[in-house]
Coordinates of C-alpha atoms in Angstrom, one line a residue:
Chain A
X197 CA 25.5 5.8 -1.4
X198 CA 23.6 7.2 -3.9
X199 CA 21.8 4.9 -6.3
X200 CA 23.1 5.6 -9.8
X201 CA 26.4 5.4 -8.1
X202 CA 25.8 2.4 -6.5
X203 CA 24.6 0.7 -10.0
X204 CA 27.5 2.2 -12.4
X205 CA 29.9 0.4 -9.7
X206 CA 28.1 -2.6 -9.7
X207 CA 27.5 -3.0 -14.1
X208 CA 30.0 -0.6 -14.8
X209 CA 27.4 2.2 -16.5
X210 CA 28.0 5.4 -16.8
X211 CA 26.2 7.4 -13.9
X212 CA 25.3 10.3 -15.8
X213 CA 23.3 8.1 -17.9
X214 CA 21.7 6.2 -15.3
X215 CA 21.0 9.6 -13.5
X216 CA 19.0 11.0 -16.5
X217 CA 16.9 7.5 -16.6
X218 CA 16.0 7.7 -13.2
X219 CA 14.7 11.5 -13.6
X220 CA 11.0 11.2 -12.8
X221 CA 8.7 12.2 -15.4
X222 CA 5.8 13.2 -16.8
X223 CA 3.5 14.2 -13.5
X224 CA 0.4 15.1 -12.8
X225 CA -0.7 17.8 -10.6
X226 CA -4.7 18.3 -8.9
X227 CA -3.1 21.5 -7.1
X228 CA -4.1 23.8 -9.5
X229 CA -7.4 22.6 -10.0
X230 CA -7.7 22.5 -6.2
X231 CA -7.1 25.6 -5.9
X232 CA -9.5 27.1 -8.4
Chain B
X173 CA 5.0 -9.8 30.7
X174 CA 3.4 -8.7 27.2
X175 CA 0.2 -10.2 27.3
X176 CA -0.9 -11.8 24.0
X177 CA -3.7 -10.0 22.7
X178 CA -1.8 -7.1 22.4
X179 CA -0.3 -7.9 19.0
X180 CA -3.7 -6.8 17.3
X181 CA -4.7 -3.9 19.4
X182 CA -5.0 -0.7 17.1
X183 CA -2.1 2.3 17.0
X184 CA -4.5 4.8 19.6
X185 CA -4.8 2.3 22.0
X186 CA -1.0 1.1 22.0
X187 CA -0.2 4.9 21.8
X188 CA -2.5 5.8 24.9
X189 CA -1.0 3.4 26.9
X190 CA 2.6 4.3 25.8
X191 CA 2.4 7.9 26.7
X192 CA 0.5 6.9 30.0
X193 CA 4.0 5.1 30.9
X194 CA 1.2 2.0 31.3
X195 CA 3.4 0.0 28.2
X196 CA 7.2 0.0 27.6
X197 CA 8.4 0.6 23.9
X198 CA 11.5 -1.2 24.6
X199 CA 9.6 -4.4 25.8
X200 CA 6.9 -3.9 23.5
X201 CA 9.3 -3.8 20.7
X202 CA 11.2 -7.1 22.8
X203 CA 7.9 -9.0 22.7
X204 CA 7.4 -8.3 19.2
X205 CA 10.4 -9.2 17.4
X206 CA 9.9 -11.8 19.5
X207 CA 7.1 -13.0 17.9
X208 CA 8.6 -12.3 14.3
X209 CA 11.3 -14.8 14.8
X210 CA 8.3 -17.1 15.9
X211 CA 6.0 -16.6 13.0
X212 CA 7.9 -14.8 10.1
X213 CA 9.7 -18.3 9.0
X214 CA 6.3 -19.3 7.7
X215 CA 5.1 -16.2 6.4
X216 CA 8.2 -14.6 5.0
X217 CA 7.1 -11.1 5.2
X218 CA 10.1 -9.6 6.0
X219 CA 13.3 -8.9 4.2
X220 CA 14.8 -7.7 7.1
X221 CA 14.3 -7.5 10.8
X222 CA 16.0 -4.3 12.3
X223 CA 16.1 -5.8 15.5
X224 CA 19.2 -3.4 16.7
X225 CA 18.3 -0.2 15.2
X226 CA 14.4 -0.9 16.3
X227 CA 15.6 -1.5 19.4
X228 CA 18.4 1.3 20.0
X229 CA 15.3 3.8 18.8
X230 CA 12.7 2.2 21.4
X231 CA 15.2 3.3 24.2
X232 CA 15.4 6.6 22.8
X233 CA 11.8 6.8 23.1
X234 CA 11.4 5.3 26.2
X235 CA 13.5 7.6 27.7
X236 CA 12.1 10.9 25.9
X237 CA 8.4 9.4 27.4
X238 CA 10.1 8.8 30.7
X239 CA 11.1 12.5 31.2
X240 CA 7.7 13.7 29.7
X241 CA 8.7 14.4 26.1
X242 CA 5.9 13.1 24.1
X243 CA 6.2 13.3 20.2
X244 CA 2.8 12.4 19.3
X245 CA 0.3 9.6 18.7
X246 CA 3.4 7.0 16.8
X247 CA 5.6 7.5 20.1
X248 CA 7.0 4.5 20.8
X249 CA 4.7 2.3 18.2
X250 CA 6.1 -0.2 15.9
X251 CA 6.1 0.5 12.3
X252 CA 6.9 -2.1 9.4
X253 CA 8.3 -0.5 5.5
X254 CA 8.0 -2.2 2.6
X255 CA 11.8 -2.6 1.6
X256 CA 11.3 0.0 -1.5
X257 CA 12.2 2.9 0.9
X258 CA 15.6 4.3 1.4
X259 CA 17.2 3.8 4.6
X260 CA 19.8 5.6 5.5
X261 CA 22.5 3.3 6.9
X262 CA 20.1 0.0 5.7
X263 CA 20.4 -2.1 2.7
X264 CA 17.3 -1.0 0.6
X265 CA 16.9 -4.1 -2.2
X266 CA 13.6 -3.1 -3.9
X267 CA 12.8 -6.5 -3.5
X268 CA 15.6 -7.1 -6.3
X269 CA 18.5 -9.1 -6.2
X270 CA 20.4 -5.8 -8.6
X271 CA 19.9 -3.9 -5.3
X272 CA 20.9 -6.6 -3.1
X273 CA 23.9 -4.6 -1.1
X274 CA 22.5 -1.2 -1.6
X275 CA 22.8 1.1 1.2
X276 CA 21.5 4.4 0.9
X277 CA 22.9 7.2 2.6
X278 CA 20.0 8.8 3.5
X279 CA 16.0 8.0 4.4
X280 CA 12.8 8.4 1.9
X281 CA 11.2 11.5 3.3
X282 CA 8.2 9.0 4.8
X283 CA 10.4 7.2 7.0
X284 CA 12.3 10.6 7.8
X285 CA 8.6 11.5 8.6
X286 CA 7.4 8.3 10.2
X287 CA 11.1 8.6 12.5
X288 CA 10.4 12.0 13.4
X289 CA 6.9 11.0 14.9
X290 CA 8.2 8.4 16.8
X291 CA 7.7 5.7 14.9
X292 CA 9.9 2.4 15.6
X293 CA 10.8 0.5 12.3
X294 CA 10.4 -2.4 13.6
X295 CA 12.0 -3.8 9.4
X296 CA 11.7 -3.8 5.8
X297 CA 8.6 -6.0 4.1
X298 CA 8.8 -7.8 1.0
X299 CA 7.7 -6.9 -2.2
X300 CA 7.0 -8.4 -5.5
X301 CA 10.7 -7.5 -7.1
X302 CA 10.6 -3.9 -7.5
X303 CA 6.7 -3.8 -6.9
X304 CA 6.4 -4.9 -10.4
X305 CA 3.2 -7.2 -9.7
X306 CA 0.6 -8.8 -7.5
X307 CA 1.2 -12.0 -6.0
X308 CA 4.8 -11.2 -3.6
X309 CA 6.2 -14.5 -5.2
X310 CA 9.5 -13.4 -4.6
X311 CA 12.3 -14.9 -6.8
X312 CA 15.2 -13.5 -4.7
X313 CA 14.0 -13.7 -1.3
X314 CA 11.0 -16.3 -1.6
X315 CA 7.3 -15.3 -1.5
X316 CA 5.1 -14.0 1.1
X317 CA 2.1 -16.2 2.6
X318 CA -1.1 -15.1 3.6
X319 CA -2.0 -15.3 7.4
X320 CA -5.5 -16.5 6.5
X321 CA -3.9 -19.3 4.3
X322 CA -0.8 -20.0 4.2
X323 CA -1.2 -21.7 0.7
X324 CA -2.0 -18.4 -0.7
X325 CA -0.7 -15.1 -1.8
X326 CA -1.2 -12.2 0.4
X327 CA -1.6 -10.1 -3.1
X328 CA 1.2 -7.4 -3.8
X329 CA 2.9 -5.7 -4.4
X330 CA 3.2 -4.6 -0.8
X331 CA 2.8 -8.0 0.0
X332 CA 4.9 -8.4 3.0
X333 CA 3.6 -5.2 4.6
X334 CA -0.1 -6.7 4.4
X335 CA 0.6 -10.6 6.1
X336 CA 3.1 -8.7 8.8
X337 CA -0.1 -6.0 9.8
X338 CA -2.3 -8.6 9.6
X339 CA -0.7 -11.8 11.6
X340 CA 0.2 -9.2 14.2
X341 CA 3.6 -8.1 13.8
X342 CA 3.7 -4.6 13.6
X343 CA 1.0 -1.9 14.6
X344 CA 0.7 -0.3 10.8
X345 CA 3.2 -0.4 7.5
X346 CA 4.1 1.7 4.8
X347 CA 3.3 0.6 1.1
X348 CA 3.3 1.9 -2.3
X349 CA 0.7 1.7 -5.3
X350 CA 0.7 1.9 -8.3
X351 CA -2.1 -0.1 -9.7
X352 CA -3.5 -1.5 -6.7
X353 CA -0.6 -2.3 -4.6
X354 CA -1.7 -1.2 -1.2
X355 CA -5.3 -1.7 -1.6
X356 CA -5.2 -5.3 -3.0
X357 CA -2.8 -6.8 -0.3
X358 CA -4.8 -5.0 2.2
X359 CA -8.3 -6.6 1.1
X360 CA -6.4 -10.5 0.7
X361 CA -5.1 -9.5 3.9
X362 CA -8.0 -8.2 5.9
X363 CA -6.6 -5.4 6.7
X364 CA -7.6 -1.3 6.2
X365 CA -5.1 0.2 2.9
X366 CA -5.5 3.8 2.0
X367 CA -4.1 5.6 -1.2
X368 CA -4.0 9.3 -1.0
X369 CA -4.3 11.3 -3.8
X370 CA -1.4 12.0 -6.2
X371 CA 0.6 14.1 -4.6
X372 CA -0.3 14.3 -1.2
X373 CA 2.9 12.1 0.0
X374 CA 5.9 12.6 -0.8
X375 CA 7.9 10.4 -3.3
X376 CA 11.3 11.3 -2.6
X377 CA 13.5 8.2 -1.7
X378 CA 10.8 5.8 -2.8
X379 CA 12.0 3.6 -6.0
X380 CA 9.8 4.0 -8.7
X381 CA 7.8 1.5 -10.7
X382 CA 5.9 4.4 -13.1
X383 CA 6.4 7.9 -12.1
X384 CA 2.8 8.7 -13.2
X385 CA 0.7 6.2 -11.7
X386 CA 2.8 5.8 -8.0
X387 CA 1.4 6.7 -4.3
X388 CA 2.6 6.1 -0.9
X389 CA 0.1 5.2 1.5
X390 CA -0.8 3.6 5.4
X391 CA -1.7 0.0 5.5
X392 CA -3.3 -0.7 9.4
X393 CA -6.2 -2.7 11.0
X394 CA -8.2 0.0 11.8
X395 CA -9.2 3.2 9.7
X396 CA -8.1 5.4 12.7
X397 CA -4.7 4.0 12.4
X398 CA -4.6 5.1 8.7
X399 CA -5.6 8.3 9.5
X400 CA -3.0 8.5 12.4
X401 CA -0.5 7.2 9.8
X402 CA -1.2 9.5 7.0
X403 CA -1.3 12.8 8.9
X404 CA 1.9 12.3 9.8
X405 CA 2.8 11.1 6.1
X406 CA 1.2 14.1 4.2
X407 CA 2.1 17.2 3.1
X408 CA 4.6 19.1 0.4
X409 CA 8.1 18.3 0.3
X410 CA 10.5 20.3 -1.3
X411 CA 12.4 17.3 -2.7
X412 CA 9.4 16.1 -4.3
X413 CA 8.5 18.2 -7.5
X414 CA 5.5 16.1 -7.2
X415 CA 4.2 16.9 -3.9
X416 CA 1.0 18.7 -3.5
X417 CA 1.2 22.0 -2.1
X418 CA -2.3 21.4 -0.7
X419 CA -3.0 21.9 3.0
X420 CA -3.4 19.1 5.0
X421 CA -6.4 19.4 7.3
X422 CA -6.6 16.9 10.6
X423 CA -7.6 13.5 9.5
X424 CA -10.7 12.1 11.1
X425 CA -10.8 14.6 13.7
X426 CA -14.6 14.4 13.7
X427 CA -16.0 11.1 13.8
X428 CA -19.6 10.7 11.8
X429 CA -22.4 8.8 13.8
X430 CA -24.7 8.5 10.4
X431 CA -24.1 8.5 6.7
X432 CA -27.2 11.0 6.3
X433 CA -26.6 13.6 3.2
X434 CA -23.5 11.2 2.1
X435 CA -23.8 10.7 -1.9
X436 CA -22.4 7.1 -2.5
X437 CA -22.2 6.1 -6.2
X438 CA -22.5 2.7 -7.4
X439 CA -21.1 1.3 -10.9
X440 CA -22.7 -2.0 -11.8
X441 CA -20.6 -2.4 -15.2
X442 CA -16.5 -3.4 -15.0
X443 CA -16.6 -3.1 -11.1
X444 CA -18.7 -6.5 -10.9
X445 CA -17.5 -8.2 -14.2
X446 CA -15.6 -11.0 -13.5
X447 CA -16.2 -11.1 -9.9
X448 CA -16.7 -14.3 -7.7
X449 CA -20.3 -14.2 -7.2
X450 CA -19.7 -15.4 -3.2
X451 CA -17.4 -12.3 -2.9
X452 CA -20.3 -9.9 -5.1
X453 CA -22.6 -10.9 -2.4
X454 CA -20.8 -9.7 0.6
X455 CA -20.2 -6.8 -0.9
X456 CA -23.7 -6.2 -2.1
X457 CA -24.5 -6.9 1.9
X458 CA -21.7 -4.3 2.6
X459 CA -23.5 -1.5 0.2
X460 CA -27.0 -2.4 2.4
X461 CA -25.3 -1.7 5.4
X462 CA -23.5 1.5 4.1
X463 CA -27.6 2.6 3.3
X464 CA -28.7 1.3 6.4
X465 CA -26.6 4.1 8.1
X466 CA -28.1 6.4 5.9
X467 CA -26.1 6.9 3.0
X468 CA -27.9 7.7 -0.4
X469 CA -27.2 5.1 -2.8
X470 CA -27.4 6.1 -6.5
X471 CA -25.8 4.5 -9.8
X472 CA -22.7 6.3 -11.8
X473 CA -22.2 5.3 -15.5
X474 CA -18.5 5.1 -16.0
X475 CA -17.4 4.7 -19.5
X476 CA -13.8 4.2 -21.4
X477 CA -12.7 1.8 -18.7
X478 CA -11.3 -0.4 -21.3
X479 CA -9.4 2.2 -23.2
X480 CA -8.3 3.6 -19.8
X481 CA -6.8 0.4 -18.7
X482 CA -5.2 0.2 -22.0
X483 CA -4.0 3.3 -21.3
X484 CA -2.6 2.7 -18.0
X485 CA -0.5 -0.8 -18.5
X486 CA 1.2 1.4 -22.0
X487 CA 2.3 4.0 -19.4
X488 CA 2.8 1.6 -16.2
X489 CA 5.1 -0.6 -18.4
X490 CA 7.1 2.6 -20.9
X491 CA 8.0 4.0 -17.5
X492 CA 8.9 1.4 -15.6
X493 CA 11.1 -0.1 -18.2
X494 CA 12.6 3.2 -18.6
X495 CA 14.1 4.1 -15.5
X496 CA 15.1 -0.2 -15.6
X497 CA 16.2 0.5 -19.5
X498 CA 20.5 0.6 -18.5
X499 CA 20.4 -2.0 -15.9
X500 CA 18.5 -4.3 -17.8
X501 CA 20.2 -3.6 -21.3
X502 CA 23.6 -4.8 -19.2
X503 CA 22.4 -7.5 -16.7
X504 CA 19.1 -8.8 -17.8
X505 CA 20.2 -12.0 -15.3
X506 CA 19.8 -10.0 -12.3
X507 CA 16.1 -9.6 -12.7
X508 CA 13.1 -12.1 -12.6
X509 CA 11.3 -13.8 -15.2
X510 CA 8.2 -12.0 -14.8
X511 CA 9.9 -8.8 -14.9
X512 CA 12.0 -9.9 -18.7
X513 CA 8.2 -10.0 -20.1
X514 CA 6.9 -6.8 -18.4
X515 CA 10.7 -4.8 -19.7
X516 CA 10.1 -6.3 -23.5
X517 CA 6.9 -5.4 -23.6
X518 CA 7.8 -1.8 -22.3
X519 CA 10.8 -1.2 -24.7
X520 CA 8.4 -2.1 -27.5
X521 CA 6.1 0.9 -26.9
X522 CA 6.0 3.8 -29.1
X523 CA 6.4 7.3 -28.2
X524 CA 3.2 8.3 -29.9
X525 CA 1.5 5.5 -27.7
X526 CA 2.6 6.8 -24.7
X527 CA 1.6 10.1 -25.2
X528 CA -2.0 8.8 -26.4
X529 CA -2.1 7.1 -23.1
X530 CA -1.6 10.0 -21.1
X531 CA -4.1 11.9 -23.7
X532 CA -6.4 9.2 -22.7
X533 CA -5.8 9.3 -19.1
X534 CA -7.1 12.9 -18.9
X535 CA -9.6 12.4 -20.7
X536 CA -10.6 9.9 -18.2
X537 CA -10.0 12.1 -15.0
X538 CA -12.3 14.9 -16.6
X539 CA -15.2 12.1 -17.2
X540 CA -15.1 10.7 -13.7
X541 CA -15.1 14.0 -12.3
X542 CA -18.1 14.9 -14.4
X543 CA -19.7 11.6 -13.2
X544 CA -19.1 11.8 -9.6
X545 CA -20.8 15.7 -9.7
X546 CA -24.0 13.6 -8.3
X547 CA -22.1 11.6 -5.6
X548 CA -19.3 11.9 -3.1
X549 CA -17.6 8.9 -3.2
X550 CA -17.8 5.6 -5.6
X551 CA -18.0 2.5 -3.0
X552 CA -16.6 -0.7 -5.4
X553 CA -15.2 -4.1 -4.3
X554 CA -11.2 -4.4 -4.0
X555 CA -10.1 -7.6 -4.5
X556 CA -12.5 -9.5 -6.7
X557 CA -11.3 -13.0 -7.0
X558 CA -9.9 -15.4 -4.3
X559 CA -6.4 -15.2 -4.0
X560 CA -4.1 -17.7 -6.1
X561 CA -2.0 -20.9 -4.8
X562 CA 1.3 -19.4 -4.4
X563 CA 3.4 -21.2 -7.4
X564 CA 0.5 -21.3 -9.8
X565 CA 0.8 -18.4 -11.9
X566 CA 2.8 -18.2 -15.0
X567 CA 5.4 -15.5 -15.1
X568 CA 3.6 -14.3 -18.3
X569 CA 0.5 -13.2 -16.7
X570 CA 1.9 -10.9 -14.0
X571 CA 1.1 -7.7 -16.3
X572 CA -2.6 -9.1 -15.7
X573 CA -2.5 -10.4 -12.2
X574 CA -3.6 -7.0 -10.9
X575 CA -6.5 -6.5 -12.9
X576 CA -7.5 -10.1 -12.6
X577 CA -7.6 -9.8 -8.8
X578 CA -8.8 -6.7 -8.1
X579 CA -10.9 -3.3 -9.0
X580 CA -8.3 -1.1 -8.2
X581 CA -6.4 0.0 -11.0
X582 CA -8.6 2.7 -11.9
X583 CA -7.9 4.7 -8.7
X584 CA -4.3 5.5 -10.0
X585 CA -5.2 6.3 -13.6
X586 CA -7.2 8.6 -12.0
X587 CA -4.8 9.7 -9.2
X588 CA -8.2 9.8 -7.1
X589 CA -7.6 8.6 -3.2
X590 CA -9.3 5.6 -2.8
X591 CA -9.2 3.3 0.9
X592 CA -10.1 -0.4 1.4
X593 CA -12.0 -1.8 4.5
X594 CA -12.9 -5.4 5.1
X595 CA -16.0 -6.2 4.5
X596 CA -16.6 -10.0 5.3
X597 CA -15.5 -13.2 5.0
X598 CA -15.8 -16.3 2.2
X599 CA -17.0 -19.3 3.2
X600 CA -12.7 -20.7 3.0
X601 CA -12.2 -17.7 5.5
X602 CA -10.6 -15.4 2.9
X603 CA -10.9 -11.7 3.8
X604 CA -13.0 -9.2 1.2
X605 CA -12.7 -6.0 1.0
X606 CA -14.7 -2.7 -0.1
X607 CA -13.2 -0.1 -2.4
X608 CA -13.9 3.5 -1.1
X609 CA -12.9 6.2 -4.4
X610 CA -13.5 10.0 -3.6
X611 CA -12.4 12.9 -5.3
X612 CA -8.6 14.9 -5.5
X613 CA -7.7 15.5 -1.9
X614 CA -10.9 14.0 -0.5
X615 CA -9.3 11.9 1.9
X616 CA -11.3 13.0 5.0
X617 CA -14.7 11.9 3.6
X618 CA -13.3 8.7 2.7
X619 CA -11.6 7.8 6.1
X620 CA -14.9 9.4 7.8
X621 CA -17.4 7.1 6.2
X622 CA -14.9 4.4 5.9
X623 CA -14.5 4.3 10.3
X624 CA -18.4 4.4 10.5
X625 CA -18.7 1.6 8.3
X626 CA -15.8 -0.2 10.1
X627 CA -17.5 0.6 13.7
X628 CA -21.0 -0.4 13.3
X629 CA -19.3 -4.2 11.7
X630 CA -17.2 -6.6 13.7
X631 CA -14.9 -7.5 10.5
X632 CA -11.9 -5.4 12.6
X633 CA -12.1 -8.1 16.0
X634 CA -11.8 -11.1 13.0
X635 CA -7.9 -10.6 13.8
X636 CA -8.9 -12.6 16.6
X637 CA -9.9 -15.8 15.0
X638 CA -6.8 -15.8 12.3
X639 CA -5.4 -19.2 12.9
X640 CA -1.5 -18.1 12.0
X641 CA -0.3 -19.1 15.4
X642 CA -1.9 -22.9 14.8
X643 CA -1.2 -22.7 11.1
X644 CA 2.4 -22.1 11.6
X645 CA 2.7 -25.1 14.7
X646 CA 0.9 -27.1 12.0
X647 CA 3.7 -26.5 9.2
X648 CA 6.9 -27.1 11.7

């Protein structure tokens, strides 16, 4: 089972919610400077 | 008949003798869960033992060997995860009590990887609840002891993966960081923890602490083993948006026989403060010997270190209380004490001070860069403190615990790779460990000097006089 659908079962949360919260974000990257 | 010493031998040698039909994983794998159910009572560093699926996957493995099929150097070798990594089919808890009857339909892409290599997951290591903090004092499943104490924390947050490499019950283990959480463990331990560079391992199926400051990394007893581990581990992933695209050469394919022309930079200031001056001498010793085989030895000024950790707990705690921010908001119950101070002090951060932080973190990538022009690697100690009586640290102070215990918060501001070795012994027979910190991508160098160091010192055969056996007949 997926997560978020695991936890809006379990505390009765809207998924779509708890989908957008558990978006990763903000990430760095060393490729491009890697590369240059 | 398993003989006994084999518990500590290293992943080549278990591998060699594996694919020379000399060692059978299905007896191998017998003997060890064997010894689990022996030891882990007292050290708790399991969640859970996948004695059926470990040994349903040993067959498989056994027979591919048998008719000559040979899947490479983790055929057939047990591997322990820390329970933070999906499992397709497996409970998955995070180390939480929320995700106590999870079970994920599908694997992380490292134990996907780790599977496809061959690897037997032997089970799933405990954690400091959803790797928020150091000490693996569990408050849902009980915390981890250390197999060179059994008083004392094995560090965290990969905890459990650390005590169950290094009392022998697994050959290597899989463990995230995110501000110290392999390396620190690894050092209390005694055992070798590399961090890759941002990027290089895939995220995908690994729960988050902080999306910005999290890597995935091998925690062994040898720095072979790592290298064996993380080949198989690296690489870009197409679930990952994170994932490096960078090519991953062959790990410690060429073994160095002298430091000569290596550039190894020393930084007397934050590295040292604070640091128990028994522990500061071995690994001054350790910096000796690293010259001794011919490494130059020059100092690096690093400044901002306090703004930088500043920066670094405001985006550690913002982003872990943000993916937490619904499931705590609804069922603050389900998580541990420790973690209701580390969530309030994460919903009360602004915006404009998160962004600062990551201002500030850049700014701190582009001066150690700039620094490290006149050297090749920093060489720093990892955990700089003995570790604490389990049961004597307040749940208010587990923000801190990391940066009390050890110097390696820094690497994952930075992103930088960065591997522990041991380095000695204190006079209570408490492993130390030395920091190795190279540049983006620069895992090779770090590994390479990091095996010279570890061959020309005897700190690897000290799994030889850990006590656990006579520590655990002591306690029934």
């Amino acid at each position: 089972m997926e997560l978020s659908a695991y936890i809006s079962q379990l505390l009765e949360i809207e998924e779509s919610e708890l989908m957008v919260n558990m978006e990763p974000a903000f990430i760095l990257s060393f490729d491009k400077e890697a590369q240059a | 008949m398993i003989e006994n010493k084999i518990y500590f031998e290293d992943i080549e040698t278990i591998s060699r003798r594996v694919r020379q039909k000399k060692l059978s994983p299905v007896e191998l794998t017998k003997s060890l869960l064997k010894r689990i159910e022996q030891l882990d009572p007292h050290l708790n560093a399991f969640i859970q033992v996948m004695k059926k699926d470990a040994l349903q996957q040993a067959q498989i493995l056994e027979d591919e060997g048998m008719a000559g099929n040979w899947r490479g150097l983790l055929h057939g070798v047990p591997i322990a995860i820390k329970d933070i990594f999906e499992t397709k089919g497996s409970v998955t808890t995070g180390g939480s009590k929320l995700l106590a009857d999870w079970i994920p339909s599908q694997d992380a892409t490292v134990v996907h990887r780790l599977k496809e290599a061959g690897a037997i997951i032997i089970g799933k290591t405990n954690l400091h609840e959803f790797a928020m903090g150091a000490t693996t004092e569990n408050p849902h499943y009980g915390p981890t002891r250390n197999p060179w104490n059994l008083n004392r924390i094995p560090g965290g947050s990969s905890g459990g993966s650390a005590a169950a490499v290094a009392a022998g019950l697994c050959y290597g283990a899989l463990g995230t960081d995110t501000g110290g959480s392999i390396r620190l463990p690894s050092a209390i331990c005694g055992i070798v923890g590399l961090k890759p560079t941002y990027g290089r391992v895939s995220r995908y199926g690994c729960l988050p602490l902080s999306w910005s400051l999290d890597h995935i990394g091998p925690m062994t007893r040898t720095v072979k083993d790592s290298a064996i581990m993380l080949q198989v581990l690296a690489g870009a992933d197409p679930l990952d948006e994170s994932s490096s695209t960078q090519p991953v050469e062959p790990f410690l394919d060429t073994r160095l026989e002298s430091l000569k022309g290596i550039r190894i930079g020393i930084c007397d200031s934050y590295f040292y403060d604070d640091m128990d001056p028994e522990m500061k001498q071995i690994v001054n010793h350790a910096i000796l010997e690293l010259e001794g085989l011919g490494a130059d030895i020059m100092n690096v000024q690093l400044e901002y270190i306090s703004e930088a950790f500043t920066a670094q707990r405001t985006i550690s705690m913002a982003e872990g209380y943000t993916f937490h921010a619904a499931m705590y908001a609804k069922s603050p119950e389900l998580y541990g004490k420790d973690l209701h101070v580390r969530f309030e002090k994460g919903k009360s951060i602004t915006a404009s001070e998160y962004l600062h932080a990551q201002q500030m973190r850049k700014k701190m990538i582009k001066h150690v860069l700039e620094q490290m022009e006149s050297c090749d690697i920093l060489v720093t100690p990892t955990n700089a403190i003995p570790p604490f009586e389990i049961g004597s640290i307040t749940a208010e102070n587990t923000v801190n615990n990391i940066f009390r215990l050890g110097k390696t918060p820094l690497g994952n501001l930075l992103g930088f790779p960065a591997l522990t070795v041991p380095c000695g012994f204190t006079d209570e027979h408490l492993p130390v460990g030395l920091q190795l910190i190279g540049k983006p991508f620069a895992e090779n160098m770090l590994l390479q000097v990091g095996d010279l160091y570890e061959r020309s010192t005897e700190w690897t055969k000290a799994f030889k006089r850990n006590n656990i056996l006579e520590q655990c007949n002591q306690k029934v």
